[in-house]
Amino acid sequence: MTNCNDTPAARRPPSNSRQRPGASGEDETSSELVATVRNTLIEHPAFALGISAIRRCHRMGRFGLEEPGCLLIMGVSGSGKSTLRKEYARHHSRRETDEATVIPVLHLELPAQPTIKNVAERILLALGDPLFARGSAEAMTARIVTLFRNCRVELVILDEFQHFIDHSREKVETKVADWLKHLINATRVPFVLMGLHRCQRILQSNEQLRRRFSRQITLEPFGVADRKARRIFDGLLRSIWGCLPVKCSPELSNGGDNVERIHFATYGLIGYVMTLVAASVEIVLEDGRPAIDRDVLAKAFSQSIWPEGRGCLNPFHPGFTNRPLTNSGEPFFGYKT
Ligand SMILES: Nc1ncnc2c1ncn2[C@@H]1O[C@H](COP(=O)(O)OP(=O)(O)OP(=O)(O)O)[C@@H](O)[C@H]1O
Ligand SMILES: [Mg+2]
């Protein structure tokens, strides 16, 4: 994977970002601080790569090419696919003009058991059609094509694409894939599909869709296997420590094996890194500790990632046997791709 930028940037959430409802006084302040940590966006290399791949696809979409180039983005759970989708869409939000609602980027999650009708319904709903559930599949498809034109849709991002594989019968799966191909042809709008790695299977069994989705990227977890990868993960952690509302013990940034331990605790996945960090901030605030240190990380791991991760099964315990937690019953079982 190419890295666009080795030094990740952390961005505090916009003022209108979600805030958890708090209790009162100190509790509320500490909940707010933890929520702020959870809402901090880290523009790490894989994230930047994803944004630029979507942007490239989007740019080409503006030319209304007969065969728009589409994109498939894969990644294990917690690699940041949905965050990428929401962040890209946030920068291209819908706006009202005198003539129409303009929706440059239409984005949605596929339903758990996709059929042509319920996918069409979801798309119509996202387009703001008040009669989104009305009519036959053909009538709905025709309305989608018209609304795409009226709302000047330039890009579509469909998340949870693996639902096609998980819950549809083979016959339905083929039909929906064919319908999707038809929709891309009829609207001339590029589609970005996102999902777990197994969603590639649908492209393997449908050559026409495969040709349209020849561009594919994977949101890889961070690694520590070689010096370069380790430096990037270390850079990510340093940028996180630098923007927290609590102190971090110097032991976290002055070398040692903490980078590896955090990698074992999170599998190098941004979702788990942020979970571990937010839980650590919460522990420091609630227990009145001076800073995040190894002991806090150990507690945060068993509290927020793996309740059975205690003693030698906790990556921050001195007796931990350095190995990925990918055995059956462990938090990253099945994560090998
Ligand atoms: N770039 C990022 N910066 C900060 N936090 C992030 C980033 N990417 C993801 N996260 C956090 O990680 C968690 C998981 O991310 P997200 O839901 O995007 O993963 P996903 O790949 O869509 O997972 P799933 O396949 O389970 O839907 C979220 O809580 C999100 O806030
Ligand atoms: Mg997701």
Coordinates of C-alpha atoms and ligand atoms in Angstrom, one line a residue:
M1 CA 0.0 0.0 0.0
T2 CA 1.3 3.5 -0.8
N3 CA 1.4 5.9 2.1
C4 CA 0.5 9.4 1.2
N5 CA 1.8 10.9 4.4
D6 CA 3.8 9.3 7.2
T7 CA 2.8 11.8 9.9
P8 CA -0.9 11.5 10.8
A9 CA -2.7 14.6 11.7
A10 CA -5.3 14.6 14.4
R11 CA -8.3 16.9 14.1
R12 CA -10.7 17.8 16.9
P13 CA -14.3 17.3 16.1
P14 CA -16.3 20.2 14.6
S15 CA -18.4 22.0 17.2
N16 CA -21.6 20.4 15.9
S17 CA -20.3 16.9 16.4
R18 CA -22.2 14.4 18.5
Q19 CA -21.9 14.8 22.2
R20 CA -23.0 12.2 24.7
P21 CA -25.7 13.3 27.1
G22 CA -23.9 13.8 30.4
A23 CA -25.1 13.7 34.0
S24 CA -24.0 16.8 35.8
G25 CA -20.9 18.8 37.0
E26 CA -17.7 16.8 37.0
D27 CA -19.3 13.7 35.4
E28 CA -20.5 15.7 32.5
T29 CA -17.1 17.3 31.9
S30 CA -15.3 14.0 32.0
S31 CA -18.0 12.4 29.6
E32 CA -17.6 15.4 27.3
L33 CA -13.8 15.0 27.3
V34 CA -14.1 11.3 26.5
A35 CA -16.6 12.0 23.8
T36 CA -14.2 14.6 22.3
V37 CA -11.5 11.9 22.2
R38 CA -13.9 9.5 20.4
N39 CA -14.8 12.2 17.9
T40 CA -11.3 13.2 17.1
L41 CA -10.5 12.4 13.5
I42 CA -7.0 11.1 12.7
E43 CA -5.9 11.6 9.1
H44 CA -3.6 8.6 9.0
P45 CA -2.0 7.3 5.8
A46 CA -4.6 4.7 4.9
F47 CA -7.4 7.3 5.6
A48 CA -5.6 9.8 3.2
L49 CA -5.2 7.1 0.6
G50 CA -8.9 6.3 0.8
I51 CA -10.0 9.9 0.6
S52 CA -7.8 10.5 -2.5
A53 CA -9.1 7.3 -4.2
I54 CA -12.7 8.4 -3.6
R55 CA -11.8 11.9 -4.8
R56 CA -10.3 10.6 -8.0
C57 CA -13.5 8.5 -8.6
H58 CA -15.7 11.6 -7.8
R59 CA -13.7 13.9 -10.2
M60 CA -14.2 11.5 -13.1
G61 CA -17.8 11.2 -12.3
R62 CA -18.4 14.8 -13.1
F63 CA -17.8 14.1 -16.8
G64 CA -20.8 11.7 -17.1
L65 CA -18.6 9.1 -18.9
E66 CA -20.6 6.2 -20.5
E67 CA -18.7 3.8 -18.2
P68 CA -17.8 5.6 -15.0
G69 CA -14.9 4.1 -13.2
C70 CA -16.0 2.7 -9.8
L71 CA -14.1 1.8 -6.7
L72 CA -14.2 -1.0 -4.1
I73 CA -12.9 -0.2 -0.6
M74 CA -12.3 -3.2 1.6
G75 CA -11.1 -3.5 5.2
V76 CA -11.7 -5.6 8.3
S77 CA -14.1 -4.3 11.0
G78 CA -12.7 -1.3 12.7
S79 CA -10.4 -0.3 9.8
G80 CA -12.3 2.9 9.3
K81 CA -14.5 2.4 6.2
S82 CA -17.6 4.1 7.5
T83 CA -15.6 6.9 8.9
L84 CA -14.1 7.5 5.5
R85 CA -17.5 7.5 3.9
K86 CA -19.0 9.9 6.4
E87 CA -16.0 12.2 6.3
Y88 CA -16.0 12.4 2.5
A89 CA -19.7 13.1 2.4
R90 CA -19.4 15.7 5.1
H91 CA -17.2 17.7 2.8
H92 CA -19.8 17.4 0.0
S93 CA -23.0 17.8 1.9
R94 CA -26.4 18.3 0.3
R95 CA -27.6 21.9 -0.2
E96 CA -30.9 23.5 -1.2
T97 CA -31.1 25.7 -4.2
D98 CA -34.1 27.5 -5.7
E99 CA -34.7 24.7 -8.1
A100 CA -33.7 21.5 -6.3
T101 CA -32.0 19.7 -3.5
V102 CA -28.4 19.2 -4.7
I103 CA -26.8 16.0 -3.4
P104 CA -23.3 15.7 -4.8
V105 CA -22.5 12.6 -2.8
L106 CA -25.2 10.2 -1.9
H107 CA -24.1 7.7 0.7
L108 CA -25.9 4.9 2.6
E109 CA -25.6 1.5 4.2
L110 CA -27.1 -1.4 2.4
P111 CA -29.9 -3.2 4.3
A112 CA -29.1 -6.4 6.1
Q113 CA -30.8 -8.6 3.5
P114 CA -30.5 -6.8 0.2
T115 CA -33.1 -7.2 -2.5
I116 CA -33.6 -5.0 -5.5
K117 CA -36.7 -3.4 -3.9
N118 CA -35.2 -2.7 -0.5
V119 CA -32.0 -1.3 -1.9
A120 CA -34.0 0.9 -4.3
E121 CA -36.1 2.0 -1.4
R122 CA -33.0 3.0 0.7
I123 CA -31.6 5.0 -2.2
L124 CA -35.0 6.8 -2.8
L125 CA -35.2 7.5 0.9
A126 CA -31.7 9.0 0.9
L127 CA -32.7 11.1 -2.2
G128 CA -35.6 12.5 -0.2
D129 CA -38.4 10.8 -2.2
P130 CA -41.5 11.0 0.1
L131 CA -43.0 8.0 -1.7
F132 CA -39.8 6.0 -1.4
A133 CA -41.6 2.6 -0.9
R134 CA -44.1 3.1 -3.7
G135 CA -44.2 1.2 -7.0
S136 CA -42.6 -1.8 -8.7
A137 CA -38.9 -2.3 -8.8
E138 CA -38.9 -1.0 -12.4
A139 CA -40.8 2.2 -11.4
M140 CA -38.5 2.8 -8.4
T141 CA -35.4 2.4 -10.6
A142 CA -36.8 4.9 -13.1
R143 CA -37.4 7.3 -10.3
I144 CA -33.8 6.9 -9.0
V145 CA -32.4 7.7 -12.5
T146 CA -34.6 10.8 -12.7
L147 CA -33.8 11.9 -9.2
F148 CA -30.0 11.4 -9.7
R149 CA -30.3 13.8 -12.6
N150 CA -32.5 16.4 -10.7
C151 CA -30.4 16.2 -7.5
R152 CA -27.1 16.4 -9.6
V153 CA -25.7 13.3 -7.9
E154 CA -22.0 12.9 -8.8
L155 CA -21.0 10.0 -6.6
V156 CA -22.7 7.2 -4.7
I157 CA -21.1 5.4 -1.8
L158 CA -22.7 2.1 -0.6
D159 CA -21.4 0.8 2.7
E160 CA -21.8 -2.8 4.1
F161 CA -21.6 -4.3 0.7
Q162 CA -20.8 -7.7 2.2
H163 CA -24.5 -8.0 3.2
F164 CA -24.9 -9.2 -0.4
I165 CA -22.9 -12.2 0.4
D166 CA -24.0 -12.8 4.0
H167 CA -27.8 -12.9 3.7
S168 CA -28.9 -13.0 0.1
R169 CA -29.7 -16.3 -1.7
E170 CA -27.4 -16.8 -4.7
K171 CA -30.2 -16.0 -7.1
V172 CA -31.1 -12.8 -5.4
E173 CA -27.4 -11.9 -5.1
T174 CA -27.0 -12.3 -8.9
K175 CA -30.1 -10.2 -9.6
V176 CA -29.1 -7.4 -7.3
A177 CA -25.6 -7.4 -8.8
D178 CA -27.1 -7.2 -12.3
W179 CA -29.4 -4.4 -11.2
L180 CA -26.5 -2.4 -9.7
K181 CA -24.6 -2.7 -13.0
H182 CA -27.8 -1.5 -14.8
L183 CA -28.1 1.5 -12.4
I184 CA -24.4 2.5 -13.0
N185 CA -25.0 2.4 -16.7
A186 CA -28.3 4.3 -16.6
T187 CA -27.2 7.0 -14.3
R188 CA -23.5 7.3 -15.5
V189 CA -22.6 8.0 -11.9
P190 CA -19.6 6.2 -10.3
F191 CA -20.3 4.0 -7.3
V192 CA -17.9 3.4 -4.4
L193 CA -18.7 0.1 -2.6
M194 CA -17.3 -0.5 0.9
G195 CA -17.3 -3.7 2.9
L196 CA -15.4 -6.6 4.5
H197 CA -13.0 -8.6 2.3
R198 CA -15.5 -11.3 1.5
C199 CA -17.5 -8.8 -0.6
Q200 CA -14.9 -9.3 -3.3
R201 CA -16.7 -12.7 -4.0
I202 CA -19.6 -10.9 -5.6
L203 CA -17.3 -9.4 -8.1
Q204 CA -15.6 -12.7 -8.7
S205 CA -18.9 -14.2 -9.7
N206 CA -20.1 -11.2 -11.8
E207 CA -17.7 -10.3 -14.6
Q208 CA -19.5 -7.2 -15.7
L209 CA -19.5 -5.7 -12.3
R210 CA -15.9 -6.8 -11.8
R211 CA -14.8 -4.9 -14.9
R212 CA -16.5 -1.7 -13.5
F213 CA -14.9 -2.2 -10.1
S214 CA -11.4 -2.9 -11.3
R215 CA -10.1 -0.2 -8.9
Q216 CA -9.8 -1.7 -5.5
I217 CA -8.1 -0.6 -2.3
T218 CA -7.8 -2.0 1.2
L219 CA -7.7 -0.1 4.4
E220 CA -4.9 -2.1 6.0
P221 CA -4.3 -2.2 9.7
F222 CA -1.2 -0.5 10.9
G223 CA 1.8 -2.8 11.1
V224 CA 5.0 -3.1 13.2
A225 CA 6.7 -5.9 11.2
D226 CA 9.3 -3.7 9.7
R227 CA 11.0 -0.4 10.6
K228 CA 9.0 1.7 8.3
A229 CA 5.7 0.3 9.3
R230 CA 6.6 0.6 13.0
R231 CA 7.6 4.2 12.5
I232 CA 4.2 5.0 11.0
F233 CA 2.4 3.3 13.8
D234 CA 4.6 5.1 16.4
G235 CA 3.8 8.4 14.6
L236 CA 0.1 7.7 14.8
L237 CA 0.4 7.1 18.6
R238 CA 2.5 10.2 19.2
S239 CA 0.0 12.4 17.4
I240 CA -2.8 10.9 19.5
W241 CA -0.9 11.3 22.8
G242 CA -0.3 14.9 21.7
C243 CA -3.9 15.9 21.5
L244 CA -5.4 14.2 24.5
P245 CA -7.1 16.2 27.3
V246 CA -5.0 14.3 30.0
K247 CA -1.3 13.7 30.5
C248 CA 0.6 10.8 29.1
S249 CA 3.5 9.2 30.9
P250 CA 6.8 9.7 29.2
E251 CA 7.3 5.9 29.1
L252 CA 4.7 5.8 26.3
S253 CA 6.9 7.9 23.9
N254 CA 10.4 7.1 24.9
G255 CA 11.0 3.9 22.9
G256 CA 10.6 0.6 24.7
D257 CA 8.1 -2.0 23.6
N258 CA 4.9 0.0 24.2
V259 CA 4.3 0.4 20.4
E260 CA 4.4 -3.4 20.0
R261 CA 2.2 -3.9 23.1
I262 CA -0.4 -1.4 21.8
H263 CA -0.3 -3.1 18.4
F264 CA -1.0 -6.5 20.1
A265 CA -3.9 -4.9 22.0
T266 CA -5.5 -3.3 18.9
Y267 CA -4.3 -5.4 16.0
G268 CA -3.2 -2.1 14.5
L269 CA -6.8 -1.1 13.8
I270 CA -7.7 2.5 14.2
G271 CA -11.1 1.6 15.7
Y272 CA -9.5 -0.4 18.5
V273 CA -6.7 2.2 19.0
M274 CA -9.3 4.9 19.6
T275 CA -11.3 2.6 21.9
L276 CA -8.2 1.9 24.0
V277 CA -7.3 5.6 24.1
A278 CA -10.8 6.8 25.0
A279 CA -11.1 4.2 27.8
S280 CA -7.7 5.2 29.1
V281 CA -8.7 8.9 29.2
E282 CA -11.8 7.8 31.1
I283 CA -9.8 5.8 33.7
V284 CA -7.4 8.7 34.3
L285 CA -10.3 11.1 34.8
E286 CA -12.5 8.8 36.9
D287 CA -9.7 7.3 39.1
G288 CA -7.9 10.6 39.5
R289 CA -4.7 9.2 38.1
P290 CA -1.8 11.6 37.1
A291 CA -1.4 10.3 33.5
I292 CA -2.0 7.4 31.0
D293 CA 0.7 4.8 31.7
R294 CA 1.1 1.1 31.1
D295 CA -1.1 0.2 34.1
V296 CA -3.9 2.4 32.8
L297 CA -3.6 0.8 29.3
A298 CA -3.8 -2.6 30.9
K299 CA -7.0 -1.7 32.7
A300 CA -8.4 0.0 29.6
F301 CA -7.7 -3.1 27.4
S302 CA -9.6 -5.5 29.7
Q303 CA -12.4 -2.9 30.2
S304 CA -13.0 -1.9 26.7
I305 CA -11.5 -4.5 24.3
W306 CA -11.4 -7.9 25.9
P307 CA -12.8 -8.7 29.4
E308 CA -10.9 -11.9 29.6
G309 CA -7.7 -10.1 28.7
R310 CA -6.2 -10.3 32.2
G311 CA -2.9 -11.4 33.6
C312 CA -0.7 -13.0 30.9
L313 CA -3.4 -12.5 28.3
N314 CA -3.1 -8.8 28.7
P315 CA -0.6 -7.2 26.2
F316 CA 0.4 -4.7 28.9
H317 CA 1.2 -7.4 31.5
P318 CA 4.9 -8.2 31.9
G319 CA 4.2 -11.9 31.3
F320 CA 2.3 -11.5 28.0
T321 CA 3.7 -13.8 25.4
N322 CA 4.1 -11.6 22.4
R323 CA 1.6 -13.0 19.9
P324 CA -1.4 -11.7 18.0
L325 CA -4.7 -12.3 19.9
T326 CA -6.2 -14.2 16.9
N327 CA -7.0 -17.6 18.5
S328 CA -10.6 -18.7 18.8
G329 CA -12.3 -16.7 21.6
E330 CA -9.7 -13.9 21.4
P331 CA -10.6 -10.4 20.2
F332 CA -9.0 -10.6 16.7
F333 CA -10.1 -14.1 15.8
G334 CA -10.8 -14.3 12.0
Y335 CA -9.0 -11.0 11.4
K336 CA -6.3 -12.5 9.2
T337 CA -7.1 -11.6 5.6
Ligands
LIG1 N1 -9.5 8.1 10.9 C1 -10.1 7.9 12.1 N2 -9.8 8.8 13.2 C2 -10.3 8.5 14.4 N3 -11.2 7.6 14.7 C3 -11.5 6.7 13.7 C4 -10.9 6.8 12.4 N4 -11.4 5.8 11.6 C5 -12.2 5.1 12.4 N5 -12.3 5.6 13.6 C6 -13.1 5.1 14.8 O1 -13.0 3.7 14.8 C7 -14.3 3.2 15.0 C8 -14.6 2.2 13.9 O2 -14.5 2.9 12.6 P1 -15.5 2.5 11.4 O3 -16.9 2.3 11.9 O4 -15.3 3.6 10.4 O5 -15.0 1.1 10.9 P2 -15.5 0.2 9.8 O6 -14.4 -0.3 9.0 O7 -16.7 0.8 9.1 O8 -16.0 -1.1 10.7 P3 -17.3 -2.1 10.4 O9 -16.8 -3.0 9.2 O10 -17.4 -2.9 11.7 O11 -18.5 -1.3 10.0 C9 -15.3 4.3 15.0 O12 -15.6 4.5 16.4 C10 -14.5 5.5 14.5 O13 -14.9 6.7 15.2
MG2 MG -18.7 0.4 8.9

